[in-house]
Coordinates of C-alpha atoms and ligand atoms in Angstrom, one line a residue:
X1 CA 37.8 9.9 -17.8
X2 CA 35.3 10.7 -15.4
X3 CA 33.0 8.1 -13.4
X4 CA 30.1 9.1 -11.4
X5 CA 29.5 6.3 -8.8
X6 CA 25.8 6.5 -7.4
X7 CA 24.5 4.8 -4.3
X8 CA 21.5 5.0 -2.0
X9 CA 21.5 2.3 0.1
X10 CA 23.5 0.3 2.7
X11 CA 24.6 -2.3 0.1
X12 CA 25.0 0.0 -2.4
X13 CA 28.1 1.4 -0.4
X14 CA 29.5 -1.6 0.6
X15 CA 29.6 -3.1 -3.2
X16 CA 30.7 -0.2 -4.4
X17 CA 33.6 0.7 -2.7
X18 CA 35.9 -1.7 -3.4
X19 CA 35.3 -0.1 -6.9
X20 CA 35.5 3.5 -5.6
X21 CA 39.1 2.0 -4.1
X22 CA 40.5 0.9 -7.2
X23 CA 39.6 4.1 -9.4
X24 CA 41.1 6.4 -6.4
X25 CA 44.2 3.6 -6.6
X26 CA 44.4 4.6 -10.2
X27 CA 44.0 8.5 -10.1
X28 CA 40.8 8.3 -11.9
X29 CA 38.5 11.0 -11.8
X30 CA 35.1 10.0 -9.8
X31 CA 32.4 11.8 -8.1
X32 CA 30.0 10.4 -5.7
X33 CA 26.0 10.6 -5.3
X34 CA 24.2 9.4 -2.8
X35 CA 20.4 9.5 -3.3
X36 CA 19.6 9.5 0.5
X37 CA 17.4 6.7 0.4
X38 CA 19.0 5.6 3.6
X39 CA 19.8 8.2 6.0
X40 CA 19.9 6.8 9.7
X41 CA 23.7 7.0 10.6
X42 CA 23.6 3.1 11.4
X43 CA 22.2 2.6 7.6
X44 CA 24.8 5.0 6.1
X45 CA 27.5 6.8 7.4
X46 CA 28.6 3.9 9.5
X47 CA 29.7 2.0 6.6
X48 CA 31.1 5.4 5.1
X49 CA 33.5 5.1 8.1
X50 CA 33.9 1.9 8.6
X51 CA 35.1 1.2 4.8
X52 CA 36.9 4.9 4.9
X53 CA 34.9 6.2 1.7
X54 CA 35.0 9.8 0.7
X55 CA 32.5 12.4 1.6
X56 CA 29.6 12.5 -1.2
X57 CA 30.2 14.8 -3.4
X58 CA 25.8 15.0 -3.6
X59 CA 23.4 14.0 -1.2
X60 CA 19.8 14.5 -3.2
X61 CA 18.5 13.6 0.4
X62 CA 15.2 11.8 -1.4
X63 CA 14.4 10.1 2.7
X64 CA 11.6 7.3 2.8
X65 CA 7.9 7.9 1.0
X66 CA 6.3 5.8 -1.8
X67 CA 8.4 4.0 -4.7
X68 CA 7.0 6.7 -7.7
X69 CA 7.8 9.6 -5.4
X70 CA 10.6 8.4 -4.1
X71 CA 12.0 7.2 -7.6
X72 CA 11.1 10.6 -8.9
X73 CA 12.8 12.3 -6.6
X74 CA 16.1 10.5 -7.2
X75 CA 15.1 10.7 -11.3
X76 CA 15.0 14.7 -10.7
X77 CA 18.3 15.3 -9.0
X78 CA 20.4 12.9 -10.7
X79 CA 19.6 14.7 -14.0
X80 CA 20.4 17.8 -12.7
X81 CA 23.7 16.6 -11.4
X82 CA 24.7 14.7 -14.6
X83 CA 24.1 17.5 -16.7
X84 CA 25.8 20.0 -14.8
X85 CA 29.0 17.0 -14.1
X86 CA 28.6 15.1 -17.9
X87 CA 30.5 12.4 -16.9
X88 CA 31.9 9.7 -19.3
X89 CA 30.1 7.1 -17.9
X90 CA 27.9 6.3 -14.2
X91 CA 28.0 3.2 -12.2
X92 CA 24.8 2.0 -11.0
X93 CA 25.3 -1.5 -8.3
X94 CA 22.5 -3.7 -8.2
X95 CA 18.4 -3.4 -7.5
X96 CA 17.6 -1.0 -5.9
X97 CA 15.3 2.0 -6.4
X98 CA 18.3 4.5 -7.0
X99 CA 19.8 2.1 -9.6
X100 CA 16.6 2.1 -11.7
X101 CA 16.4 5.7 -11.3
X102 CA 20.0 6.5 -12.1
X103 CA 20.2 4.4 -14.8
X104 CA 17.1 5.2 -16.5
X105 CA 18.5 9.0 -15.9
X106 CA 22.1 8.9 -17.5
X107 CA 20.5 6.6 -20.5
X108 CA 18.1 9.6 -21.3
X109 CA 21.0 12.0 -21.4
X110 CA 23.2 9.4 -23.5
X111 CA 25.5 8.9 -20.7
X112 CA 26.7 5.0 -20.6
X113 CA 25.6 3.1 -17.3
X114 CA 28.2 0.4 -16.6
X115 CA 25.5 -1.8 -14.3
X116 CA 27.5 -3.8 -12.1
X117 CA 25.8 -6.5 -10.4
X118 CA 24.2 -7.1 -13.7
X119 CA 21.6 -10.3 -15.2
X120 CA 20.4 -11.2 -12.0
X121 CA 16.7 -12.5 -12.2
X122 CA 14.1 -13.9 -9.7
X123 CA 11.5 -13.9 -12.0
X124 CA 9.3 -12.6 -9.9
X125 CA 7.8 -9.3 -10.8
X126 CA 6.1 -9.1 -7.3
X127 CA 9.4 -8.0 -6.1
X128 CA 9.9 -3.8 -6.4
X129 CA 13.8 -5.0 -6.7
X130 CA 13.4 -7.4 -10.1
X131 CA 11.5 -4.0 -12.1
X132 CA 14.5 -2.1 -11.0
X133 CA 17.1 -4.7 -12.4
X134 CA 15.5 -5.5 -15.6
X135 CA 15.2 -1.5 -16.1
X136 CA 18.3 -0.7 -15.1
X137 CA 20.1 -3.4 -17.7
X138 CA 17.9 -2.2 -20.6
X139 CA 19.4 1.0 -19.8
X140 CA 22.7 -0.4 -19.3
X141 CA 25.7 -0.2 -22.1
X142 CA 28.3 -2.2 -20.0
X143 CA 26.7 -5.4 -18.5
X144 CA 28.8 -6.5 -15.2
X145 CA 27.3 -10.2 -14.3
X146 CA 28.7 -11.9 -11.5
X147 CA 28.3 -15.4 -13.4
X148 CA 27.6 -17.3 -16.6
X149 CA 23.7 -17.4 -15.3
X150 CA 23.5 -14.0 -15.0
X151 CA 24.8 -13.6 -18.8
X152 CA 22.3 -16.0 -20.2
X153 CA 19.6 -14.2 -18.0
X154 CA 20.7 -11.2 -20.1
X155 CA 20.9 -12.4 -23.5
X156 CA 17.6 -14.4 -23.4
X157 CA 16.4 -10.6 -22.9
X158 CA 18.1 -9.5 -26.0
X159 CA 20.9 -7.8 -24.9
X160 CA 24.2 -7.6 -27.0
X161 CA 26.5 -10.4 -25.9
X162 CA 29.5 -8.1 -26.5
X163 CA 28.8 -5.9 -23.6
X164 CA 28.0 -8.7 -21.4
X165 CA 31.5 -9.2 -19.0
X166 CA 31.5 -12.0 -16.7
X167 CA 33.1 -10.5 -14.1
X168 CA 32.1 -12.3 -10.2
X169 CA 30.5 -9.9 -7.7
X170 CA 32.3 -6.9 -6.1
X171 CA 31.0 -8.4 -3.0
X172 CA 34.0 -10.9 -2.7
X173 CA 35.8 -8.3 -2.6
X174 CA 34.7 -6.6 -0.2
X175 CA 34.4 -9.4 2.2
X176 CA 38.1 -10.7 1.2
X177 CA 39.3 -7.0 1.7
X178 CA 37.5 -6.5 5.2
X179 CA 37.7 -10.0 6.4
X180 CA 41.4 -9.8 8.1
X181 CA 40.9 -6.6 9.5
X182 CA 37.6 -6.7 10.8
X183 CA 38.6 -8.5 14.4
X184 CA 41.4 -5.8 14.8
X185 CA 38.4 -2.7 14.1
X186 CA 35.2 -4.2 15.3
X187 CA 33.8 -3.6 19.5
X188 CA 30.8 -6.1 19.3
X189 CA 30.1 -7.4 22.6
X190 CA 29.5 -10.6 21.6
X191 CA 30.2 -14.0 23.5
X192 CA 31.9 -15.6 21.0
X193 CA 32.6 -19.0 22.7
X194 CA 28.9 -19.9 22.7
X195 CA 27.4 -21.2 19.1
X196 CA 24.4 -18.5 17.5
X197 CA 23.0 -17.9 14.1
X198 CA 22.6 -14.4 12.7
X199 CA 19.4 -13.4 11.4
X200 CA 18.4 -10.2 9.1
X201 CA 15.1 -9.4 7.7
X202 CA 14.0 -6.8 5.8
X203 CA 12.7 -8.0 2.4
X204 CA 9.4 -6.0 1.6
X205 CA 7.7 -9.1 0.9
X206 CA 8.3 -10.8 4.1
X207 CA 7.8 -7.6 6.6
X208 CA 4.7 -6.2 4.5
X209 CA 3.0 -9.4 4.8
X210 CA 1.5 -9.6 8.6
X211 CA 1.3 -13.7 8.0
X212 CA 4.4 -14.3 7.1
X213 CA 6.2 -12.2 9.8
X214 CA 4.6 -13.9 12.2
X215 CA 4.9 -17.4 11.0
X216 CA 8.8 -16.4 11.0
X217 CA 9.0 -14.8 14.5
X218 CA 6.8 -17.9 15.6
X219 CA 9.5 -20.1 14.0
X220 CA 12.7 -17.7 16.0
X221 CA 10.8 -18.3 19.0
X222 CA 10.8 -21.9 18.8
X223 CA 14.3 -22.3 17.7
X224 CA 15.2 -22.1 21.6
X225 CA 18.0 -24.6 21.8
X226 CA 20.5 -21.7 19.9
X227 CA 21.5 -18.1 20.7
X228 CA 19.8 -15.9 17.6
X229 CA 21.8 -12.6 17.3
X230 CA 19.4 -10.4 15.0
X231 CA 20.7 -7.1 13.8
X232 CA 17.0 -5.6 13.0
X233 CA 16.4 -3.5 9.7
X234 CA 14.8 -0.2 10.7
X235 CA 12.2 -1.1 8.3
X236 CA 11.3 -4.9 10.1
X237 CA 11.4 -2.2 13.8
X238 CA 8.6 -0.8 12.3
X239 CA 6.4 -3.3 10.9
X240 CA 7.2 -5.7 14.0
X241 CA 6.1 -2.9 16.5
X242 CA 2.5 -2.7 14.6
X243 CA 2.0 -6.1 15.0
X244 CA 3.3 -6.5 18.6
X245 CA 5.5 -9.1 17.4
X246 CA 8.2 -7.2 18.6
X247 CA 8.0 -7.5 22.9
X248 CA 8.0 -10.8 22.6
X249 CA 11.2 -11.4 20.4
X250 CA 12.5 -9.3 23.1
X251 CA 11.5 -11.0 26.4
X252 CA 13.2 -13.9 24.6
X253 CA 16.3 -15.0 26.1
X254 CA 17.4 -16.7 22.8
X255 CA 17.2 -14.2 20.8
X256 CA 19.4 -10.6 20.8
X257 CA 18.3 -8.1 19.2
X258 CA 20.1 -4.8 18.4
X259 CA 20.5 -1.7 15.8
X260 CA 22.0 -2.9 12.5
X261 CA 25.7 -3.1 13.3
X262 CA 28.5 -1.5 11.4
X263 CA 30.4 -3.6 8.2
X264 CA 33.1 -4.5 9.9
X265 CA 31.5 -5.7 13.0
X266 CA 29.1 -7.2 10.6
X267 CA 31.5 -9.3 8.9
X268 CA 33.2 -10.3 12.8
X269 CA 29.2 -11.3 13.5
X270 CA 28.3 -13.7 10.4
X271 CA 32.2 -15.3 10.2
X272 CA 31.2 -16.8 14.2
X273 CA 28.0 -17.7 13.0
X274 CA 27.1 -21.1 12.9
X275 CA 24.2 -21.0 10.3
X276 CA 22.7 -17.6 8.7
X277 CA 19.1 -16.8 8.4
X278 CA 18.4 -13.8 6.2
X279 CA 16.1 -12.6 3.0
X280 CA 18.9 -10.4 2.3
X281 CA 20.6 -10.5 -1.6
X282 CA 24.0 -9.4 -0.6
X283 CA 23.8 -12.1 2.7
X284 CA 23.5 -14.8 0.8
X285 CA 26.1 -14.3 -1.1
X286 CA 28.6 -13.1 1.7
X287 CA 27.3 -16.7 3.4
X288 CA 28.8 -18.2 0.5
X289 CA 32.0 -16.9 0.1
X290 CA 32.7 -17.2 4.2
X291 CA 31.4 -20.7 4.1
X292 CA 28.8 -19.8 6.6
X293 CA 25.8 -22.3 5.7
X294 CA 22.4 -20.0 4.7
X295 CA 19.0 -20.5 5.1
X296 CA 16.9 -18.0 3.6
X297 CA 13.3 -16.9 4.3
X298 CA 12.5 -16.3 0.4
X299 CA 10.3 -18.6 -2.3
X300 CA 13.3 -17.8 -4.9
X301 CA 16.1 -16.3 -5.0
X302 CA 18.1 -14.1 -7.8
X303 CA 20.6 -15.8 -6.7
X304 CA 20.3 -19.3 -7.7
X305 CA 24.2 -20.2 -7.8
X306 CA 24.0 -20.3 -4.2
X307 CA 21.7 -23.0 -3.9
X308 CA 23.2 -25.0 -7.0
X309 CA 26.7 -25.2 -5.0
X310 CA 24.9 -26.4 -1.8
X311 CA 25.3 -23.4 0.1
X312 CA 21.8 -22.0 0.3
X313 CA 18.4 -23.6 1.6
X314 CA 15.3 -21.8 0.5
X315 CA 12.7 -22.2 3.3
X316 CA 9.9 -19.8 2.3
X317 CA 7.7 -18.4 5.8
X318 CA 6.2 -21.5 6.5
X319 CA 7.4 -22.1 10.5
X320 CA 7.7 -25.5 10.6
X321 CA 9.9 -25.9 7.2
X322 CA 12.4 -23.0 9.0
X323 CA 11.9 -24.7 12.0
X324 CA 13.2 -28.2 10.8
X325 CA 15.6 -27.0 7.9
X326 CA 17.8 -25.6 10.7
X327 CA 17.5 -28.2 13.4
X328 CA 18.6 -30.1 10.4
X329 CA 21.9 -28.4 9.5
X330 CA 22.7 -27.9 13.2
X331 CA 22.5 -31.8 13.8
X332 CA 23.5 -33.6 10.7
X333 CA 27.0 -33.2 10.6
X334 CA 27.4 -34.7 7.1
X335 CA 24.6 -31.4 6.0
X336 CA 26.5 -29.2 7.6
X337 CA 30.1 -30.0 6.3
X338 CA 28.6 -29.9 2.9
X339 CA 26.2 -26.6 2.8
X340 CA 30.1 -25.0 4.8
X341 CA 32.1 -26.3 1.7
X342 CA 30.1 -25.1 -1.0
X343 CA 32.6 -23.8 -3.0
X344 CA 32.2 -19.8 -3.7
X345 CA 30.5 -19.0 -7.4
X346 CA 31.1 -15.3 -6.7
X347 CA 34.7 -14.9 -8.5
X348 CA 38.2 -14.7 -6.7
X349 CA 38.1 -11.1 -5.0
X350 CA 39.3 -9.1 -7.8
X351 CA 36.0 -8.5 -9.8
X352 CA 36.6 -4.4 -9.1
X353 CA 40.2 -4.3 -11.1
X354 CA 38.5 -5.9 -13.6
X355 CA 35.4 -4.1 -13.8
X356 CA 38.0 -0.7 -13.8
X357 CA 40.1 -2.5 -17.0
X358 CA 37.0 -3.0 -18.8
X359 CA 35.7 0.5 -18.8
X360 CA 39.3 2.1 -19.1
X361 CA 39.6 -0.2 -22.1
X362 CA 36.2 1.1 -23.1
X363 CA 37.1 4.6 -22.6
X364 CA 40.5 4.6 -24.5
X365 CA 38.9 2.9 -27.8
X366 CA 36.4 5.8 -27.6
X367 CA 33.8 3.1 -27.0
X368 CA 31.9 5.0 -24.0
X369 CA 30.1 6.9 -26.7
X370 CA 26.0 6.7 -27.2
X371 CA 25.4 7.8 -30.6
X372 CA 22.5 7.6 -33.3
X373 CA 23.2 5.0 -35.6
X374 CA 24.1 6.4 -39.0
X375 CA 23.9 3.0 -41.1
X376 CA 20.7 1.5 -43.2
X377 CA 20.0 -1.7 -42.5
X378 CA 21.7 -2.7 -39.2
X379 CA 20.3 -6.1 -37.9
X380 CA 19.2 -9.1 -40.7
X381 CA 18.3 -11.0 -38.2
X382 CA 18.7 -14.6 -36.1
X383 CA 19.8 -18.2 -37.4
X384 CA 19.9 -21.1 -35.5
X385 CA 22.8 -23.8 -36.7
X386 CA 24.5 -26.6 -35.5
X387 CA 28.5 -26.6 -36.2
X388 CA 30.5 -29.6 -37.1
X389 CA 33.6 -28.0 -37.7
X390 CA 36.8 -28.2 -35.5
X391 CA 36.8 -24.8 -34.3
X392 CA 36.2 -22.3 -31.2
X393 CA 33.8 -19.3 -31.0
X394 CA 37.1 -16.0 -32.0
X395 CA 37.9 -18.6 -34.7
X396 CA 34.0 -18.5 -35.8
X397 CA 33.8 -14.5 -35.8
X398 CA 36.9 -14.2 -37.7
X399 CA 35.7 -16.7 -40.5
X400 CA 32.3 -14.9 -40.5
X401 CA 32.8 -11.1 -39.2
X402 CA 29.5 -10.3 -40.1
X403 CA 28.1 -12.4 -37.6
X404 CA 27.9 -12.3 -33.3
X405 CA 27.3 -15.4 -31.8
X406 CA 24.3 -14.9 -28.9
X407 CA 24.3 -18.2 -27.1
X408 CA 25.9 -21.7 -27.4
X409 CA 23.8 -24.9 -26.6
X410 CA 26.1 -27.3 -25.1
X411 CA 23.5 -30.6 -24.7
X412 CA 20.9 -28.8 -23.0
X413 CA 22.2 -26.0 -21.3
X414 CA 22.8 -22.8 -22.0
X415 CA 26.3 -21.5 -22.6
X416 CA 27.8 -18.1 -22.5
X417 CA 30.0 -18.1 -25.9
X418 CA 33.7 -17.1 -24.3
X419 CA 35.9 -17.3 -27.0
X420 CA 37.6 -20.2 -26.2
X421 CA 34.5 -22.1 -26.5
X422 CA 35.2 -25.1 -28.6
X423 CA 31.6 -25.0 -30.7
X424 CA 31.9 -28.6 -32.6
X425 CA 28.8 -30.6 -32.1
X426 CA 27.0 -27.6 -30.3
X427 CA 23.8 -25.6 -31.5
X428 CA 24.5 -21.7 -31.5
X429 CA 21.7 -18.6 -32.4
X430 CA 24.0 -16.0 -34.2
X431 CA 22.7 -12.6 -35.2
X432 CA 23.6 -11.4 -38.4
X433 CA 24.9 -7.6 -39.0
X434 CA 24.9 -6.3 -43.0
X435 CA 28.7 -5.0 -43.5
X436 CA 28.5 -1.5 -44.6
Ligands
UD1_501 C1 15.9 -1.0 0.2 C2 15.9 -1.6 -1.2 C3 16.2 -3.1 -1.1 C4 17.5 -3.3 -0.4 C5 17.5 -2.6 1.0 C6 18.9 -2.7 1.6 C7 14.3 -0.6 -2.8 C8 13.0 -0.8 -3.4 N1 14.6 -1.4 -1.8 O1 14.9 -1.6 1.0 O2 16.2 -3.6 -2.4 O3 17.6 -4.7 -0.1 O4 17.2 -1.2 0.8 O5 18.8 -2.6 3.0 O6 15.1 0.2 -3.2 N2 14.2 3.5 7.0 C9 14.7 4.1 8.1 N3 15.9 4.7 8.0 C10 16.7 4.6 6.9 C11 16.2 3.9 5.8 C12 14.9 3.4 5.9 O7 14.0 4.2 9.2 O8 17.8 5.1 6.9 C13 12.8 2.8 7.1 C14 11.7 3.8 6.7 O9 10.6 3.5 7.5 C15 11.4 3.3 5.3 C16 11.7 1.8 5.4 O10 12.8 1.7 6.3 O11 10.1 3.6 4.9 C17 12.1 1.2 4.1 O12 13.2 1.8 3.5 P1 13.4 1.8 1.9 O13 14.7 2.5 1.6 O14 12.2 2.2 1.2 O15 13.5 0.3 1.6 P2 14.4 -0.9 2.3 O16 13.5 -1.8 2.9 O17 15.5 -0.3 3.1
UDP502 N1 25.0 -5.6 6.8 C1 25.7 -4.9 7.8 N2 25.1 -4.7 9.1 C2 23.9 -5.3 9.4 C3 23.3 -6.1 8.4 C4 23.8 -6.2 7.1 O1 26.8 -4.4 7.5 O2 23.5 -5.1 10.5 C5 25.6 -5.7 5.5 C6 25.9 -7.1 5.0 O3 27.2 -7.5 5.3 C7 25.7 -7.0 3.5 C8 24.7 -5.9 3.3 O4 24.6 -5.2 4.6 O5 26.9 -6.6 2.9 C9 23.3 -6.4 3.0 O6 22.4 -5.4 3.0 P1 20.9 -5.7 3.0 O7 20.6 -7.1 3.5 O8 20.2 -4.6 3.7 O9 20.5 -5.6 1.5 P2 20.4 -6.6 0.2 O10 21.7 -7.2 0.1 O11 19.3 -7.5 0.5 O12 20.0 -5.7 -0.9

């Protein structure tokens, strides 16, 4: 079997290489692209050395310009690569613009895309990274969701329940794998005796919108009573430069800013950190699992888990509810204990072995193949029932194996249907198949 892994991004790398770890551990063959969407050492090859990942095999080198161009770019070079490599499957991770074009690539050439980081929804179609997930998993053939709500996000979208594998994030990994080395590797100069929050920003809706970056840096300049320590985005350099928003975060003697730091030392930052403010996706979720509380600059999130367990406050721009949402967690003990305890929703650290079983199990039952359906008839269409049997959703498939159960209604919510699933007194949808 052969996987081709492709990245672009910073978080790309970082989620992915637990993954590339455990194909290398089992002698699997992999090659590596890297679309060059980021390209400053300090957004790539830092975390290349830091997490010890091999060389890319490719480097299509697509830089920064507009989304069509740049997605073109990646759409062009990926399709020459995969039909010169043709390997048995790709792995896209996440939303970004080189997932929706490597995804949308391989599916046009019949290749399976195994879409790890999969279902995740903010509903919000203003964001460039929701188009590129909802592509991407309509293009998937292997759905890797990090939770139950990323299923249901998936199969309220029509997609086949059978390839759906709840599988936590890669993430967790990473973090877990990191964590204990990180002290031993990482040369930040930091005074670690003295309490801080770490801040990113980067999200294109927060640093392309001139009101709401300065209704946050208003809110970081108030917030004098705590060290910030802000790791700045080349992106947020930029836009913060044109609207001289940047000097004065400087002269601050709060606030520290510096180049976005390496993983490692990034991982040494946010475990001191007594609170977190970030729009970042993968931040919120690394929050999480260290038990760092979050507060995050965004109107929703696509990850909603994090705010169910208590771990996550979503603040929006608006100064003074930034400003008083983290006065609040730094002062009320009781808040603080609780949004530190959240308990992780992210899985146990070893989503990449079994992401790798999956698709090995995949590839030996010959199952990584995209062909043109050769039966008349296929699909007959959707029932809804209620059971009132004794009896579990394998038991139901077996007694009716012409049948694949979508979703399970336990009360009012939604339920992916496991196969343990005891289904007595529950309201499923089940799609009927025509046996040839
Ligand atoms: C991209 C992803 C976003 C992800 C983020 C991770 C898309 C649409 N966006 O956003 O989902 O959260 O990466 O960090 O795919 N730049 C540099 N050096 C670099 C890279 C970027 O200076 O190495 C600057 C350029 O001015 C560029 C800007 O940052 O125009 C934005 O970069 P881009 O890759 O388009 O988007 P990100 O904001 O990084
Ligand atoms: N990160 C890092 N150094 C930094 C800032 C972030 O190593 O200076 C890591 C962080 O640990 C996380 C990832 O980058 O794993 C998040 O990337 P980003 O916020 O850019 O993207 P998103 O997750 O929002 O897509």
């Amino acid at each position: 079997m052969k996987i081709a892994f492709i990245i672009g991004t910073r978080p790309e790398i970082i989620k992915m290489s637990p993954l590339m770890d455990e194909v290398k551990k089992r002698g699997i063959d992999f090659i590596l692209i890297h679309t060059g969407q980021h390209y400053d050492r300090e957004m790539s090859q830092q975390y290349f050395d830091d997490l010890k990942l091999p060389h890319p095999d490719y480097n299509i080198g697509v830089g920064s310009t507009t989304h069509g161009k740049q997605t073109a770019v990646m759409l062009d070079g990926i399709e020459e690569i995969l039909s010169s490599e043709r390997p048995d499957i790709i792995l896209v991770q996440g939303d970004t613009n080189a997932v929706m074009a490597g995804a949308l690539a391989a599916s046009k050439m019949h290749i399976p895309v195994g879409h790890v980081e999969s279902g995740l929804r903010s509903y919000d179609k203003t964001m460039p990274e929701e188009i590129n997930r909802m592509v991407a998993d309509i293009c998937s053939t292997l759905f890797f969701v990090p939770t139950e709500e990323s299923a249901i996000n998936l199969i309220f979208e029509g997609l086949n329940s059978n390839n759906i594998h709840i599988t936590g994030n890669t993430v967790v990994d990473a973090v877990y794998r990191n964590l204990k080395i990180a002290g031993k590797y990482s040369d930040l100069d930091l005074n670690l005796d003295k309490d801080y929050i770490t801040l990113t920003l980067h999200r294109a809706e927060n640093t392309d919108n001139p009101q709401r970056l300065r209704d946050i840096s208003d809110a970081l300049l108030n917030l004098k009573e705590t060290e910030i320590i802000f790791p700045v985005h080349p992106r947020t350099i930029k836009t913060l430069n044109k609207l001289n928003l940047y000097q004065p975060l400087v002269d601050a003697k709060h606030i520290h800013l510096m180049n976005p730091v390496g993983y490692l030392d990034f991982l040494v930052l946010l475990s001191h950190s007594k609170v977190v403010i970030t729009d970042s996706g993968g931040i919120q979720e690394e929050a999480v699992t260290m038990n760092i509380p979050c507060v995050t600059l965004r109107y929703n999130t696509e990850r909603p888990e994090t705010v169910a367990v208590g771990g996550n406050i979503l603040v929006g721009t608006d100064k003074e509810l930034i400003i008083r949402t983290v006065r609040n967690i730094l002062e009320d003990e009781k808040l603080y204990q609780k949004m530190s305890q959240a308990k992780n929703p992210y899985g146990d650290g070893k989503t990449s072995q079994k992401i790798v079983d999956i698709i090995s199990r995949a590839y030996e039952n010959n199952e990584l193949k995209i062909t043109p359906p050769d039966n008349i008839g296929g699909l007959e269409g959707r029932f809804i029932q209620k059971v009132e049997e004794s009896i579990d959703v394998s038991g139901y498939v077996n007694k009716h194996p012409d049948t694949r159960i979508i979703v399970v209604f336990d009360g009012d919510k939604a339920r992916f249907p496991h196969g343990d699933l005891q289904l007595e007194d529950k309201t499923i949808i089940v799609e009927k198949h025509s046996i040839q």
